[in-house]
Structure formats: structure tokens, C-alpha cells
Amino acid sequence: MSDRTPIRRALLGVYDKTGVEELARGLAAAGVELVSTGATARRIADAGVPVTPVEKVTGFPECLDGRVKTLHPAVHAGILADRRKAEHSKQLEELGIAPFDLVVVNLYPFTETVASGAAPDECVEQIDIGGPAMVRAAAKNHPSVAVVVDPARYGDVLAAVQAGGFTLAERQRLAAAAFRHTASYDIAVASWMGSVLAPDDETGFPTWVGASWERADVLRYGENPHQRAALYRGLTPGLAHAEQLHGKAMSYNNYIDTDAAWRAAHDHNDPCVAIIKHANPCGIAVGADVASAHRKAHACDPVSAFGGVIATNREVDLTMAEQIAEVFTEVVVAPSFTADALAVLQGKKNIRLLRLPTVAAPAVELRPVGGGLLLQAVDRVDAPGDDPTTWTLVAGEPLDAAELDNLVFAWRSVRAVKSNAILLAHDKATVGVGMGQVNRVDSARLAVARAGDRAAGAVAASDAFFPFADGLQVLLDAGVRAVVQPGGSVRDAEVIEAAAAAGVPMYLTGTRHFAH
Ligand SMILES: NC(=O)c1ncn([C@@H]2O[C@H](COP(=O)(O)O)[C@@H](O)[C@H]2O)c1NC=O
């Protein structure tokens, strides 16, 4: 036996009126009686489709600037009657209320109003009350009623009407989508109230955090092939919203590395290229153009750059594309690609190309820990100590403008390096990066080993203070010509003395850039 419920009477009240005339026309042509709210009813009537204004059903005028239009038993009993129960149908008859089989509603644009910078009163006015009430009622009563909250589903509605109504499974799916819609809506309202309108305290962190994520993709696997994984998309812009222009599906590790690469490239204002492997840079460089930045970044560690992820903060041009095409590369992410660059890269079967416009970094980042979540302000290279005019020279002679620029490049780049970061740079390009160690001496050794001959004359940045002079000594012995580090160790005097003894300028920033 079919579990379709025929659609004879529909209630329509939509803020986003996209496609509503076509829907109404199709429903009316199939003999469905239409009831609708103020502006929606006018739009339908203007399209020449017969429609009953909801006031005719409620016997009550829309009032209080639209705050009350559908909040009435004649509407809600019509939606909530469980047609499987004879008693409900009997009660409706006694009350003179006709049931609804279909509810089509979308809500006031609360999020968009907040995003527009509107005043609090205007935001509050855009908190839809009657809409969610109808949506939730219809979704609860999905055994009898179909609910649609997305204009993209109107085609399905018209097909279902022709087929004799939605099946129970379809109504269940529509109901689940409807509850997701109202839940996300309420999360947006509660978040705004708790962090903008009426924060509970002065910490800057709300006492409650709600989030709404839409599944964007099911990935082939997670960090390892035996782990299942999926990508979810939130409301803030970023990698999860990037447009893939070419190549195989992104993997879990591709996402992790691409996110790190994107961030590293955007820590610089000049044309910059960052090449990332295992979420760490194997090359970062700035240049007059992206192609020269890419050549310099690649030269840092060509062995590791094999199979890397490349990000740039500018358009990829033909020259850069031709260079990339020479090396096996997993992903290239950029704000844009010139047509000829795209053509070259699309000739490579295994490369993934992502277009992601440059957007402001999010203010906070979340990291799950067992049973909870850490929230922190995102580390950007814009703290007071990131401005070289605030640096303190504690050893050696001041650098000339060009070398200081080089040191600033090293400092801006070291933020992207994880766990005891030591970064050597020359000509605004990394030449040796030490990372992922549990002590700073080993990171220094690694950076020097990777730099080889290039360590002599390079400048060095350390993401955090040297706890002892030993790590610094490794750099001094290798011949670095300047060092920047936060300072703040109890043994700073010892460390500074080592730099002074070697005649190497040392600048203290007072700001640390740990990344784990
Ligand atoms: N107050 C109510 O009873 C009420 N009933 C429905 N709405 C909303 O009003 C909008 C449709 O109204 P109109 O057809 O006038 O544009 C929809 O977004 C719907 O969710 C209401 N508005 C706000 O709560």
C-alpha cells in the first residue's frame, strides 16, 4: 500500500520568494488550494494564481508589523492534526478547521541582517517567530504533512503532487531538513545574543558555543586509509568553500596541508608562495612576482617539495604554472589563475587546483580536545611585537634596511612552522627550516643541516625564546648573520652574550609564535 499523502491544501509563507510564482502555478494547476501570508499571497495573486490570504483562515488581521500573522489555532491545528487519528480529524471538523498537507516556509534573513551591520533593533525584528513555529509543527507532523524550507526543492514538490503526494520516507527527510533549518537559525540567534547583544561577562568568550556545519563531501578516507572522513562546511569563508577547478577529489591530508599553506602565504603582503608538506613549510618566499617567489620557495628544499601543496596570495601566472608543472604537486590553491596558467596546469592529471578568494582570517579558531573544545584568538602576524619598529636590538650593530627586511621576512614566516621553529632565510626566502622537535637545539641543527652552505650569511628566526645558549650557538657556529627571537628566558643574558660574543645582531620582539 502506498504511503503517499495527497496534497490538497498548501500553506505558503516565504521571505525568499524565488520561484514561488512557478510553485503556486503548478500547485494550483494540480487542483491544490493555496493559503498564503501577506506579501507571498500578493505575489501569487499578481501572478494570476488563485490564493486565499491567511487572514481569511484566521479571521484575524495581520498585526504588530507582521509579528503576528500565522500564530493562530486555525493555522496550527490545521498543520498539527495527526490524520492517522480519527479523533484529530473529528476535532478539526467540529472546529471548522481544514487541514494542510503541505507547508512551504522560509525564514526572515536574520544572519544576513546581522552581517549587514544593522542596529540591534533591526536584527531583533528579523528574528522570525511564526515561520519557525509553522516549520517545526509541520516537521513534527510529517506522518501527515510535507514541509519544504528550500526553494531548490520546489521541483520535487511539483513532481510529488503529480505522483499523488510525497512518500513517508520523503516526508521524513523533508522534516529532518526542516529541523536542521530551524536549529541553525536558532543557533545564529542565540550566538548573536550571547556574544554581541548581551554577553554574559567580559571575557570575550561566550558562555555557550553553538555551531552548524553542513556536510560538503564524504572523503575517500581520513588521515590514514583505515579512517573514515568527511568535510563539513560552516558559515565563515575559507578553504571548505574553495572552488575546485581541476583534479582528483581532495583528501583529508590535502585539506590539512592546503589550509596551512594558505595561511602561510597570507602572512605576507608581497607576492608570496608557501610550499607545505605534513602541515609544515618546506619553502616560503616572497618576490617581485609569484613566479620568482615560487622559484625561491622551491629552491629551499626541492626534495621535500616533491608532492607538496602550494599556496600563493596572488594570481598564478603562466610562468609559475610552467614551473609547477615540472614538479609533482598535490594541490595548488590561489585567489585566481590566468587562463593560460590554468590550461597548463589542467594538463597535469594528478594535480588539484583550488580557487579561493583572499578573505580575512577568522577571529577565533576551535580545536577539539577529549570531551571538549579549545577556543583561541587566531595567531596572526599583527601583534605589537611583529612590528620591527618595536624590536629591541640587544646584541651587535643595527642591520641595514635590506637585511632588516630579510629578518622581518624570517619572522613573518616562522609563525607557519610547528613545534620549536627555527627558520633560516636569505633574500626573503627560507633556506633551512627546523621543526617538529622536542627541543630547540635539534631544530637549530635541522635548520642548519637543511640550509647546508646557505646557513652562512643567512638570517635566523626562532618562534620562541632560546632557553639556553646552546640552540643559538648552533646557528652562530653555522655563520648566521642576524637573529630575531621573542626573548623572555630566565637565561636571556647568557643567550644575548653568546650573540654579542659572535658579533651577531640579535633583535627581541617580545611576541611568541608557537604553533603545535
Ligand atoms: N508572525 C507570524 O505569525 C509569521 N508567520 C510567518 N512569518 C514569516 O513571514 C514570512 C512571510 O511573510 P510574507 O508573505 O508577508 O512575506 C516568512 O518568512 C514567514 O516565516 C511570520 N513572521 C514572523 O514571525
Coordinates of C-alpha atoms and ligand atoms in Angstrom, one line a residue, residues 13-15 17 37-41 62 66-71 105-108 127-132 134, ligand 1:
G13 CA 4.7 32.0 3.5
V14 CA 8.2 32.7 2.3
Y15 CA 10.6 35.6 2.8
K17 CA 10.2 34.5 -2.9
T37 CA 0.7 35.1 4.1
G38 CA 0.7 38.9 3.2
A39 CA 3.4 39.6 0.7
T40 CA 3.6 36.0 -0.5
A41 CA -0.1 36.0 -1.2
E62 CA -2.0 40.5 10.4
G66 CA 3.8 41.3 10.9
R67 CA 4.9 40.0 14.3
V68 CA 1.6 38.1 14.3
K69 CA 0.2 36.7 11.1
T70 CA 0.0 32.9 11.3
L71 CA 0.2 32.4 15.1
V105 CA 8.1 28.4 4.5
N106 CA 11.4 30.1 4.6
L107 CA 12.5 32.4 7.3
Y108 CA 13.4 36.1 7.8
I127 CA 14.0 37.0 14.3
D128 CA 11.3 35.0 12.7
I129 CA 8.8 33.6 15.2
G130 CA 5.7 32.5 13.2
G131 CA 7.8 30.9 10.4
P132 CA 9.8 28.5 12.7
M134 CA 4.9 26.5 11.3
Ligands
LIG1 N1 4.5 36.4 12.8 C1 4.0 35.4 12.2 O1 3.0 34.9 12.6 C2 4.6 34.9 11.0 N2 4.2 33.9 10.2 C3 5.0 33.7 9.2 N3 6.0 34.6 9.3 C4 7.1 34.8 8.3 O2 6.7 35.7 7.4 C5 7.3 35.5 6.1 C6 6.3 35.5 5.0 O3 5.6 36.7 5.1 P1 5.2 37.5 3.8 O4 4.4 36.5 2.9 O5 4.4 38.6 4.3 O6 6.5 38.0 3.1 C7 8.0 34.1 6.2 O7 9.4 34.4 6.3 C8 7.5 33.6 7.5 O8 8.4 32.7 8.1 C9 5.9 35.3 10.4 N4 6.7 36.3 10.8 C10 7.4 36.5 11.9 O9 7.4 35.9 12.9

